[in-house]
Amino acid sequence: MKKLCYSGVAALLVLTLTFSSLSGIPAPKKQLGIATYSVKGLESDIEGSFKSLAEGGYKVMEISNYNAGTGMVAGYKPADYAALAEKYGLDIISSHARARFDVKDTEGTVTAWGKVFDDHKAMGCKYVVFPMNTWSATVEGLKAECDLMNKIGEEANKRGLLFGYHNHSFEFAQIAGTDQLFEDFLIANTDPDKVFFQMDVYWTKVGGQDPVAYLKKYPTRFKVLHIKDEYVIGESGTLDFKAIFKQFYKNGYKDWFVEMEAKMTPEQRKQSVAMMEQMKQRMTQGTGNTAGGQAAGQQRNAGQGGAPGQGGTQGQGGAPGQGGQARQGTGQAPGAGFGQRDPKAIAEQLKTSLEGIRQSADFLMKAKYVK
């Protein structure tokens, strides 16, 4: 009797699932994440962009347009910007943000970041990520910078937030006079309770390293990923996303964001990678930020994932001369400070980036290994 009963329940379950499928009831949605750095021209149409992202299947966001000087996000108070995202079913859980980073002024640095963390707590963020730094070329200078990172992370922890650092390819340069890579030194000399690392899988690969090997080597340090490719995710076939996701989930983490540069020609992409390689070589040769203080790269580049030396823009374009989004934290239109760009060109750039982002979502939605 029990066997018959169980068989009946099983049959009913199959029928229910079949009916749900046929009736159009949606299956549980994957937690697709998007770094809004990817949306070129975002601030020209914020609501339209949010609507497009939500329709593409994205659920969580990492922003890159917080202004540490004003405490605003694209002209909105942080809580209001988060509410605008929520209107479209998007949850802001992370941010790439900058503030003072000076080993000669620990108190001023920690105070500046404290304000950043207050604003991000108001948005409901979990993570605040330092997007880029030109590191000291000496072991002593690096150690001082790691100590400062720990102090900043401690300030984040006081507010229930996590502070992290995002790599590019040049962190995989060898520290002059040692056999250690910058990335490994940073991980070894920061407190796991105070500083996490956000792996950019593409730049890790460009840096000559295997993302999966690093996830295995440091299973508790990489809490967040940037899922990135040459352009549309999965299109180049050069990254093993299945293995990357599998190891990341095995490590016990789930938060990741698609990050894309502007659409580039092969030549522009080579230029972008070449600039990163130049920085890597400078750091390897010990000609980087020898002062160990405020990095020069922070002032000329907002560090949101693009190559160094992009004319002080937010790094949205990848290759030089492509313009990009607003300068870090100014709320100005794309290309601000370099002459106003044609609104039609901005609209076209926005359309192109949203299409690429949609194609990336399609790839990830179909990938059975993505949860």
mmCIF file of C-alpha atoms in Angstrom:
data_model
loop_
_atom_site.group_PDB
_atom_site.id
_atom_site.type_symbol
_atom_site.label_atom_id
_atom_site.label_comp_id
_atom_site.label_asym_id
_atom_site.label_seq_id
_atom_site.Cartn_x
_atom_site.Cartn_y
_atom_site.Cartn_z
ATOM 1 C CA MET A 1 0.000 0.000 0.000
ATOM 2 C CA LYS A 2 2.791 2.414 0.962
ATOM 3 C CA LYS A 3 4.575 1.633 -2.285
ATOM 4 C CA LEU A 4 1.466 2.442 -4.266
ATOM 5 C CA CYS A 5 0.996 5.628 -2.268
ATOM 6 C CA TYR A 6 4.558 6.763 -2.944
ATOM 7 C CA SER A 7 4.150 5.942 -6.630
ATOM 8 C CA GLY A 8 1.003 8.037 -6.747
ATOM 9 C CA VAL A 9 2.729 10.999 -5.115
ATOM 10 C CA ALA A 10 5.658 10.711 -7.525
ATOM 11 C CA ALA A 11 3.296 10.611 -10.500
ATOM 12 C CA LEU A 12 1.430 13.649 -9.190
ATOM 13 C CA LEU A 13 4.716 15.527 -8.785
ATOM 14 C CA VAL A 14 5.710 14.760 -12.369
ATOM 15 C CA LEU A 15 2.339 15.916 -13.621
ATOM 16 C CA THR A 16 2.584 19.106 -11.565
ATOM 17 C CA LEU A 17 6.061 19.915 -12.885
ATOM 18 C CA THR A 18 4.961 19.164 -16.438
ATOM 19 C CA PHE A 19 1.906 21.359 -16.050
ATOM 20 C CA SER A 20 4.000 24.163 -14.603
ATOM 21 C CA SER A 21 6.315 23.975 -17.576
ATOM 22 C CA LEU A 22 3.495 23.918 -20.092
ATOM 23 C CA SER A 23 1.562 26.674 -18.345
ATOM 24 C CA GLY A 24 4.499 29.063 -18.570
ATOM 25 C CA ILE A 25 5.208 29.274 -14.846
ATOM 26 C CA PRO A 26 8.850 30.453 -14.770
ATOM 27 C CA ALA A 27 11.551 28.278 -13.285
ATOM 28 C CA PRO A 28 13.576 29.733 -10.394
ATOM 29 C CA LYS A 29 15.723 32.542 -11.753
ATOM 30 C CA LYS A 30 19.474 32.446 -11.641
ATOM 31 C CA GLN A 31 21.242 35.159 -9.697
ATOM 32 C CA LEU A 32 22.776 36.965 -12.650
ATOM 33 C CA GLY A 33 24.953 39.868 -11.568
ATOM 34 C CA ILE A 34 25.975 42.905 -13.595
ATOM 35 C CA ALA A 35 28.709 45.444 -12.946
ATOM 36 C CA THR A 36 27.153 48.672 -14.173
ATOM 37 C CA TYR A 37 30.610 49.750 -15.318
ATOM 38 C CA SER A 38 29.619 47.619 -18.300
ATOM 39 C CA VAL A 39 26.791 49.980 -19.246
ATOM 40 C CA LYS A 40 28.471 52.642 -21.347
ATOM 41 C CA GLY A 41 26.403 55.815 -21.225
ATOM 42 C CA LEU A 42 24.394 54.584 -18.218
ATOM 43 C CA GLU A 43 23.765 58.016 -16.773
ATOM 44 C CA SER A 44 22.250 59.275 -20.030
ATOM 45 C CA ASP A 45 19.283 56.951 -19.383
ATOM 46 C CA ILE A 46 19.458 55.355 -15.950
ATOM 47 C CA GLU A 47 15.896 54.066 -15.762
ATOM 48 C CA GLY A 48 15.934 52.771 -19.328
ATOM 49 C CA SER A 49 19.201 50.975 -18.591
ATOM 50 C CA PHE A 50 17.863 49.460 -15.381
ATOM 51 C CA LYS A 51 14.757 48.285 -17.190
ATOM 52 C CA SER A 52 16.855 46.656 -19.911
ATOM 53 C CA LEU A 53 19.110 44.923 -17.370
ATOM 54 C CA ALA A 54 16.137 43.529 -15.473
ATOM 55 C CA GLU A 55 14.487 42.300 -18.671
ATOM 56 C CA GLY A 56 17.760 40.592 -19.577
ATOM 57 C CA GLY A 57 17.589 38.536 -16.399
ATOM 58 C CA TYR A 58 20.000 40.413 -14.147
ATOM 59 C CA LYS A 59 19.074 40.463 -10.465
ATOM 60 C CA VAL A 60 21.999 42.006 -8.576
ATOM 61 C CA MET A 61 24.283 44.918 -9.393
ATOM 62 C CA GLU A 62 27.683 46.299 -8.624
ATOM 63 C CA ILE A 63 27.802 50.048 -9.236
ATOM 64 C CA SER A 64 30.812 52.141 -10.220
ATOM 65 C CA ASN A 65 29.469 55.703 -10.149
ATOM 66 C CA TYR A 66 29.556 56.557 -6.444
ATOM 67 C CA ASN A 67 31.167 59.984 -5.814
ATOM 68 C CA ALA A 68 33.258 59.946 -2.647
ATOM 69 C CA GLY A 69 33.534 63.744 -2.767
ATOM 70 C CA THR A 70 29.799 64.433 -2.679
ATOM 71 C CA GLY A 71 28.483 61.166 -1.282
ATOM 72 C CA MET A 72 26.089 60.972 -4.234
ATOM 73 C CA VAL A 73 25.456 58.405 -6.956
ATOM 74 C CA ALA A 74 24.650 59.929 -10.344
ATOM 75 C CA GLY A 75 23.129 62.903 -8.529
ATOM 76 C CA TYR A 76 21.012 60.716 -6.208
ATOM 77 C CA LYS A 77 21.404 60.158 -2.514
ATOM 78 C CA PRO A 78 22.689 56.589 -2.058
ATOM 79 C CA ALA A 79 19.452 55.277 -0.545
ATOM 80 C CA ASP A 80 17.427 56.909 -3.336
ATOM 81 C CA TYR A 81 19.624 55.354 -6.023
ATOM 82 C CA ALA A 82 19.177 51.947 -4.416
ATOM 83 C CA ALA A 83 15.415 52.516 -4.338
ATOM 84 C CA LEU A 84 15.451 53.392 -8.041
ATOM 85 C CA ALA A 85 17.231 50.122 -8.794
ATOM 86 C CA GLU A 86 14.756 48.208 -6.627
ATOM 87 C CA LYS A 87 11.934 49.716 -8.676
ATOM 88 C CA TYR A 88 13.161 47.511 -11.507
ATOM 89 C CA GLY A 89 13.831 44.475 -9.338
ATOM 90 C CA LEU A 90 17.584 45.089 -9.107
ATOM 91 C CA ASP A 91 19.492 44.834 -5.848
ATOM 92 C CA ILE A 92 22.710 46.822 -5.415
ATOM 93 C CA ILE A 93 24.972 44.578 -3.360
ATOM 94 C CA SER A 94 28.416 45.833 -4.352
ATOM 95 C CA SER A 95 30.277 48.926 -5.446
ATOM 96 C CA HIS A 96 33.617 49.872 -6.931
ATOM 97 C CA ALA A 97 34.569 52.960 -4.964
ATOM 98 C CA ARG A 98 37.579 55.157 -4.353
ATOM 99 C CA ALA A 99 38.701 57.313 -1.487
ATOM 100 C CA ARG A 100 41.992 58.567 -0.126
ATOM 101 C CA PHE A 101 44.682 55.886 0.037
ATOM 102 C CA ASP A 102 47.844 57.314 1.584
ATOM 103 C CA VAL A 103 50.126 55.386 3.929
ATOM 104 C CA LYS A 104 51.475 58.736 5.169
ATOM 105 C CA ASP A 105 48.009 59.751 6.344
ATOM 106 C CA THR A 106 46.383 56.711 7.908
ATOM 107 C CA GLU A 107 43.904 58.722 9.927
ATOM 108 C CA GLY A 108 42.748 60.767 6.956
ATOM 109 C CA THR A 109 42.485 57.659 4.794
ATOM 110 C CA VAL A 110 40.439 55.699 7.336
ATOM 111 C CA THR A 111 38.158 58.689 7.952
ATOM 112 C CA ALA A 112 37.537 59.127 4.210
ATOM 113 C CA TRP A 113 36.677 55.459 3.780
ATOM 114 C CA GLY A 114 34.428 55.581 6.820
ATOM 115 C CA LYS A 115 32.203 58.065 4.994
ATOM 116 C CA VAL A 116 32.241 55.821 1.920
ATOM 117 C CA PHE A 117 31.119 52.865 4.028
ATOM 118 C CA ASP A 118 28.342 54.877 5.687
ATOM 119 C CA ASP A 119 26.932 55.771 2.279
ATOM 120 C CA HIS A 120 27.138 52.203 1.033
ATOM 121 C CA LYS A 121 25.464 50.848 4.123
ATOM 122 C CA ALA A 122 22.586 53.201 3.296
ATOM 123 C CA MET A 123 22.375 51.486 -0.104
ATOM 124 C CA GLY A 124 22.234 48.042 1.460
ATOM 125 C CA CYS A 125 25.557 46.943 -0.041
ATOM 126 C CA LYS A 126 27.459 43.897 1.140
ATOM 127 C CA TYR A 127 30.737 44.701 -0.591
ATOM 128 C CA VAL A 128 32.830 47.803 -1.278
ATOM 129 C CA VAL A 129 35.694 47.118 -3.668
ATOM 130 C CA PHE A 130 38.854 49.171 -4.220
ATOM 131 C CA PRO A 131 39.009 48.860 -8.028
ATOM 132 C CA MET A 132 42.622 49.571 -8.894
ATOM 133 C CA ASN A 133 45.894 50.740 -7.385
ATOM 134 C CA THR A 134 49.432 51.345 -8.600
ATOM 135 C CA TRP A 135 51.296 49.432 -5.918
ATOM 136 C CA SER A 136 54.604 50.302 -4.307
ATOM 137 C CA ALA A 137 57.578 48.689 -6.011
ATOM 138 C CA THR A 138 59.260 47.762 -2.718
ATOM 139 C CA VAL A 139 58.413 45.070 -0.191
ATOM 140 C CA GLU A 140 58.470 47.674 2.602
ATOM 141 C CA GLY A 141 56.106 49.954 0.715
ATOM 142 C CA LEU A 142 53.785 47.077 -0.146
ATOM 143 C CA LYS A 143 53.663 45.960 3.473
ATOM 144 C CA ALA A 144 52.645 49.471 4.519
ATOM 145 C CA GLU A 145 49.900 49.466 1.884
ATOM 146 C CA CYS A 146 48.650 46.080 3.092
ATOM 147 C CA ASP A 147 48.551 47.391 6.652
ATOM 148 C CA LEU A 148 46.499 50.338 5.435
ATOM 149 C CA MET A 149 44.135 47.989 3.601
ATOM 150 C CA ASN A 150 43.624 46.111 6.882
ATOM 151 C CA LYS A 151 42.740 49.338 8.673
ATOM 152 C CA ILE A 152 40.259 50.276 5.942
ATOM 153 C CA GLY A 153 38.751 46.794 6.094
ATOM 154 C CA GLU A 154 38.397 47.057 9.848
ATOM 155 C CA GLU A 155 36.436 50.279 9.336
ATOM 156 C CA ALA A 156 34.159 48.490 6.875
ATOM 157 C CA ASN A 157 33.588 45.646 9.331
ATOM 158 C CA LYS A 158 32.370 48.111 11.957
ATOM 159 C CA ARG A 159 29.449 48.819 9.638
ATOM 160 C CA GLY A 160 28.795 45.214 8.671
ATOM 161 C CA LEU A 161 30.420 45.618 5.250
ATOM 162 C CA LEU A 162 33.237 43.762 3.503
ATOM 163 C CA PHE A 163 36.152 45.616 1.904
ATOM 164 C CA GLY A 164 37.919 44.083 -1.080
ATOM 165 C CA TYR A 165 40.394 44.636 -3.887
ATOM 166 C CA HIS A 166 39.910 43.940 -7.615
ATOM 167 C CA ASN A 167 42.867 42.687 -9.636
ATOM 168 C CA HIS A 168 43.998 43.507 -13.125
ATOM 169 C CA SER A 169 46.766 41.696 -14.996
ATOM 170 C CA PHE A 170 49.640 43.676 -13.494
ATOM 171 C CA GLU A 171 49.079 42.198 -10.016
ATOM 172 C CA PHE A 172 50.591 39.055 -11.495
ATOM 173 C CA ALA A 173 53.930 40.756 -12.029
ATOM 174 C CA GLN A 174 56.841 39.596 -9.924
ATOM 175 C CA ILE A 175 57.969 41.936 -7.145
ATOM 176 C CA ALA A 176 61.468 43.196 -7.896
ATOM 177 C CA GLY A 177 64.131 41.308 -6.001
ATOM 178 C CA THR A 178 61.760 38.521 -4.919
ATOM 179 C CA ASP A 179 60.155 35.391 -6.341
ATOM 180 C CA GLN A 180 56.676 36.503 -5.255
ATOM 181 C CA LEU A 181 53.836 37.969 -7.347
ATOM 182 C CA PHE A 182 52.072 41.132 -6.215
ATOM 183 C CA GLU A 183 48.711 39.323 -5.943
ATOM 184 C CA ASP A 184 50.149 36.633 -3.688
ATOM 185 C CA PHE A 185 51.896 39.225 -1.518
ATOM 186 C CA LEU A 186 48.687 41.226 -1.107
ATOM 187 C CA ILE A 187 46.758 38.109 -0.130
ATOM 188 C CA ALA A 188 49.467 36.921 2.288
ATOM 189 C CA ASN A 189 49.828 40.283 4.016
ATOM 190 C CA THR A 190 46.188 41.275 4.474
ATOM 191 C CA ASP A 191 43.892 39.974 7.196
ATOM 192 C CA PRO A 192 41.274 37.542 5.788
ATOM 193 C CA ASP A 193 38.734 38.978 8.227
ATOM 194 C CA LYS A 194 39.307 42.508 6.955
ATOM 195 C CA VAL A 195 40.173 42.272 3.265
ATOM 196 C CA PHE A 196 38.749 39.996 0.574
ATOM 197 C CA PHE A 197 39.670 39.798 -3.086
ATOM 198 C CA GLN A 198 37.498 40.105 -6.161
ATOM 199 C CA MET A 199 38.947 38.056 -8.979
ATOM 200 C CA ASP A 200 38.631 39.425 -12.480
ATOM 201 C CA VAL A 201 38.887 36.136 -14.357
ATOM 202 C CA TYR A 202 39.798 37.767 -17.672
ATOM 203 C CA TRP A 203 42.635 39.928 -16.321
ATOM 204 C CA THR A 204 43.899 36.949 -14.320
ATOM 205 C CA LYS A 205 44.127 35.002 -17.578
ATOM 206 C CA VAL A 206 45.792 37.930 -19.378
ATOM 207 C CA GLY A 207 48.236 38.080 -16.460
ATOM 208 C CA GLY A 208 49.385 34.594 -17.375
ATOM 209 C CA GLN A 209 47.580 32.787 -14.570
ATOM 210 C CA ASP A 210 44.827 30.176 -14.337
ATOM 211 C CA PRO A 211 41.728 31.544 -12.544
ATOM 212 C CA VAL A 212 40.741 28.054 -11.373
ATOM 213 C CA ALA A 213 44.197 27.403 -9.926
ATOM 214 C CA TYR A 214 43.987 30.635 -7.946
ATOM 215 C CA LEU A 215 40.511 29.788 -6.687
ATOM 216 C CA LYS A 216 41.899 26.464 -5.486
ATOM 217 C CA LYS A 217 44.995 28.067 -3.985
ATOM 218 C CA TYR A 218 43.010 30.651 -2.005
ATOM 219 C CA PRO A 219 39.562 29.090 -1.472
ATOM 220 C CA THR A 220 38.481 31.600 1.195
ATOM 221 C CA ARG A 221 39.939 34.847 -0.134
ATOM 222 C CA PHE A 222 38.143 35.302 -3.475
ATOM 223 C CA LYS A 223 34.597 35.972 -2.315
ATOM 224 C CA VAL A 224 33.394 37.732 -5.481
ATOM 225 C CA LEU A 225 34.125 37.324 -9.198
ATOM 226 C CA HIS A 226 34.102 39.542 -12.235
ATOM 227 C CA ILE A 227 32.966 37.311 -15.078
ATOM 228 C CA LYS A 228 34.675 38.900 -18.040
ATOM 229 C CA ASP A 229 35.745 37.945 -21.548
ATOM 230 C CA GLU A 230 37.231 39.761 -24.517
ATOM 231 C CA TYR A 231 33.728 41.150 -25.027
ATOM 232 C CA VAL A 232 30.523 39.076 -24.836
ATOM 233 C CA ILE A 233 30.832 36.362 -22.193
ATOM 234 C CA GLY A 234 31.728 32.994 -23.719
ATOM 235 C CA GLU A 235 32.251 34.406 -27.196
ATOM 236 C CA SER A 236 36.036 34.132 -27.371
ATOM 237 C CA GLY A 237 36.213 30.556 -26.102
ATOM 238 C CA THR A 238 39.442 31.374 -24.252
ATOM 239 C CA LEU A 239 38.137 31.048 -20.690
ATOM 240 C CA ASP A 240 36.805 27.872 -19.080
ATOM 241 C CA PHE A 241 33.776 29.397 -17.382
ATOM 242 C CA LYS A 242 32.388 25.996 -16.426
ATOM 243 C CA ALA A 243 35.485 25.167 -14.388
ATOM 244 C CA ILE A 244 35.587 28.678 -12.926
ATOM 245 C CA PHE A 245 31.987 28.606 -11.715
ATOM 246 C CA LYS A 246 32.296 25.038 -10.475
ATOM 247 C CA GLN A 247 35.310 25.856 -8.290
ATOM 248 C CA PHE A 248 33.821 29.158 -7.084
ATOM 249 C CA TYR A 249 30.637 27.442 -5.937
ATOM 250 C CA LYS A 250 32.691 24.638 -4.386
ATOM 251 C CA ASN A 251 34.517 27.272 -2.351
ATOM 252 C CA GLY A 252 31.152 28.301 -0.926
ATOM 253 C CA TYR A 253 30.549 31.609 -2.684
ATOM 254 C CA LYS A 254 27.870 32.811 -5.077
ATOM 255 C CA ASP A 255 28.232 36.543 -5.859
ATOM 256 C CA TRP A 256 29.606 37.479 -9.271
ATOM 257 C CA PHE A 257 29.104 40.205 -11.843
ATOM 258 C CA VAL A 258 29.400 40.371 -15.604
ATOM 259 C CA GLU A 259 31.881 43.075 -16.531
ATOM 260 C CA MET A 260 32.416 44.269 -20.088
ATOM 261 C CA GLU A 261 34.503 46.952 -21.715
ATOM 262 C CA ALA A 262 33.184 48.968 -24.621
ATOM 263 C CA LYS A 263 33.081 47.115 -27.917
ATOM 264 C CA MET A 264 36.557 47.321 -29.403
ATOM 265 C CA THR A 265 38.272 46.503 -32.629
ATOM 266 C CA PRO A 266 40.979 43.803 -32.390
ATOM 267 C CA GLU A 267 43.590 46.545 -32.579
ATOM 268 C CA GLN A 268 42.032 48.541 -29.737
ATOM 269 C CA ARG A 269 41.861 45.382 -27.609
ATOM 270 C CA LYS A 270 45.549 44.748 -28.243
ATOM 271 C CA GLN A 271 46.311 48.318 -27.160
ATOM 272 C CA SER A 272 44.348 47.855 -23.939
ATOM 273 C CA VAL A 273 46.157 44.620 -23.080
ATOM 274 C CA ALA A 274 49.505 46.144 -24.093
ATOM 275 C CA MET A 275 49.057 49.046 -21.670
ATOM 276 C CA MET A 276 48.379 46.606 -18.863
ATOM 277 C CA GLU A 277 51.487 44.670 -19.860
ATOM 278 C CA GLN A 278 53.539 47.864 -19.770
ATOM 279 C CA MET A 279 52.397 48.540 -16.226
ATOM 280 C CA LYS A 280 53.170 44.930 -15.299
ATOM 281 C CA GLN A 281 56.696 45.335 -16.684
ATOM 282 C CA ARG A 282 57.243 48.586 -14.783
ATOM 283 C CA MET A 283 56.180 46.935 -11.552
ATOM 284 C CA THR A 284 58.376 43.888 -12.238
ATOM 285 C CA GLN A 285 61.365 46.152 -12.854
ATOM 286 C CA GLY A 286 60.735 48.076 -9.648
ATOM 287 C CA THR A 287 59.760 51.359 -11.297
ATOM 288 C CA GLY A 288 56.204 51.523 -9.977
ATOM 289 C CA ASN A 289 54.880 53.553 -7.070
ATOM 290 C CA THR A 290 58.098 53.692 -5.034
ATOM 291 C CA ALA A 291 56.655 56.256 -2.648
ATOM 292 C CA GLY A 292 54.165 53.740 -1.344
ATOM 293 C CA GLY A 293 51.590 56.490 -0.938
ATOM 294 C CA GLN A 294 48.811 57.933 -3.076
ATOM 295 C CA ALA A 295 49.174 56.163 -6.424
ATOM 296 C CA ALA A 296 49.595 58.348 -9.462
ATOM 297 C CA GLY A 297 47.254 56.085 -11.354
ATOM 298 C CA GLN A 298 44.449 56.935 -8.954
ATOM 299 C CA GLN A 299 44.543 60.556 -9.987
ATOM 300 C CA ARG A 300 44.631 60.080 -13.739
ATOM 301 C CA ASN A 301 42.303 57.115 -13.886
ATOM 302 C CA ALA A 302 39.249 56.332 -11.799
ATOM 303 C CA GLY A 303 40.311 52.720 -12.034
ATOM 304 C CA GLN A 304 36.998 51.106 -12.878
ATOM 305 C CA GLY A 305 38.498 48.298 -14.876
ATOM 306 C CA GLY A 306 39.911 50.044 -17.924
ATOM 307 C CA ALA A 307 43.530 50.293 -18.877
ATOM 308 C CA PRO A 308 45.745 52.904 -17.185
ATOM 309 C CA GLY A 309 46.284 56.263 -18.751
ATOM 310 C CA GLN A 310 42.861 56.731 -20.287
ATOM 311 C CA GLY A 311 42.839 60.449 -19.864
ATOM 312 C CA GLY A 312 41.379 60.512 -16.384
ATOM 313 C CA THR A 313 38.065 58.973 -17.332
ATOM 314 C CA GLN A 314 36.313 56.230 -15.480
ATOM 315 C CA GLY A 315 38.102 53.662 -17.593
ATOM 316 C CA GLN A 316 34.967 52.690 -19.461
ATOM 317 C CA GLY A 317 36.453 52.409 -22.899
ATOM 318 C CA GLY A 318 39.341 50.007 -22.595
ATOM 319 C CA ALA A 319 41.512 51.356 -25.387
ATOM 320 C CA PRO A 320 42.638 55.009 -25.340
ATOM 321 C CA GLY A 321 40.601 57.611 -27.080
ATOM 322 C CA GLN A 322 37.294 55.829 -26.621
ATOM 323 C CA GLY A 323 35.968 58.196 -24.050
ATOM 324 C CA GLY A 324 33.777 56.453 -21.534
ATOM 325 C CA GLN A 325 31.268 57.175 -18.845
ATOM 326 C CA ALA A 326 31.335 60.024 -16.425
ATOM 327 C CA ARG A 327 34.509 60.699 -14.520
ATOM 328 C CA GLN A 328 34.557 58.918 -11.214
ATOM 329 C CA GLY A 329 32.024 60.602 -9.041
ATOM 330 C CA THR A 330 31.302 63.721 -11.129
ATOM 331 C CA GLY A 331 27.911 62.718 -12.486
ATOM 332 C CA GLN A 332 28.858 64.439 -15.736
ATOM 333 C CA ALA A 333 27.935 63.162 -19.147
ATOM 334 C CA PRO A 334 30.228 60.706 -20.927
ATOM 335 C CA GLY A 335 33.456 62.273 -22.033
ATOM 336 C CA ALA A 336 33.036 65.185 -19.627
ATOM 337 C CA GLY A 337 36.140 67.318 -19.483
ATOM 338 C CA PHE A 338 37.091 66.487 -23.055
ATOM 339 C CA GLY A 339 34.312 68.307 -24.887
ATOM 340 C CA GLN A 340 30.664 67.347 -24.853
ATOM 341 C CA ARG A 341 29.978 64.255 -26.889
ATOM 342 C CA ASP A 342 27.155 63.960 -29.370
ATOM 343 C CA PRO A 343 24.034 62.676 -27.559
ATOM 344 C CA LYS A 344 23.326 60.437 -30.557
ATOM 345 C CA ALA A 345 26.765 58.852 -30.188
ATOM 346 C CA ILE A 346 26.127 58.305 -26.483
ATOM 347 C CA ALA A 347 22.739 56.746 -27.222
ATOM 348 C CA GLU A 348 24.309 54.429 -29.786
ATOM 349 C CA GLN A 349 27.060 53.443 -27.358
ATOM 350 C CA LEU A 350 24.448 52.690 -24.702
ATOM 351 C CA LYS A 351 22.410 50.605 -27.152
ATOM 352 C CA THR A 352 25.505 48.643 -28.210
ATOM 353 C CA SER A 353 26.623 47.912 -24.655
ATOM 354 C CA LEU A 354 23.155 46.829 -23.530
ATOM 355 C CA GLU A 355 22.963 44.434 -26.477
ATOM 356 C CA GLY A 356 26.304 42.897 -25.551
ATOM 357 C CA ILE A 357 25.184 42.615 -21.937
ATOM 358 C CA ARG A 358 21.989 40.892 -23.068
ATOM 359 C CA GLN A 359 23.978 38.406 -25.157
ATOM 360 C CA SER A 360 26.145 37.671 -22.124
ATOM 361 C CA ALA A 361 23.023 37.034 -20.054
ATOM 362 C CA ASP A 362 21.715 34.634 -22.701
ATOM 363 C CA PHE A 363 24.959 32.660 -22.568
ATOM 364 C CA LEU A 364 24.906 32.448 -18.775
ATOM 365 C CA MET A 365 21.206 31.598 -18.621
ATOM 366 C CA LYS A 366 21.775 28.621 -20.902
ATOM 367 C CA ALA A 367 24.862 27.465 -19.014
ATOM 368 C CA LYS A 368 23.718 24.611 -16.759
ATOM 369 C CA TYR A 369 26.676 25.153 -14.436
ATOM 370 C CA VAL A 370 25.498 28.665 -13.487
ATOM 371 C CA LYS A 371 23.180 28.750 -10.484
#
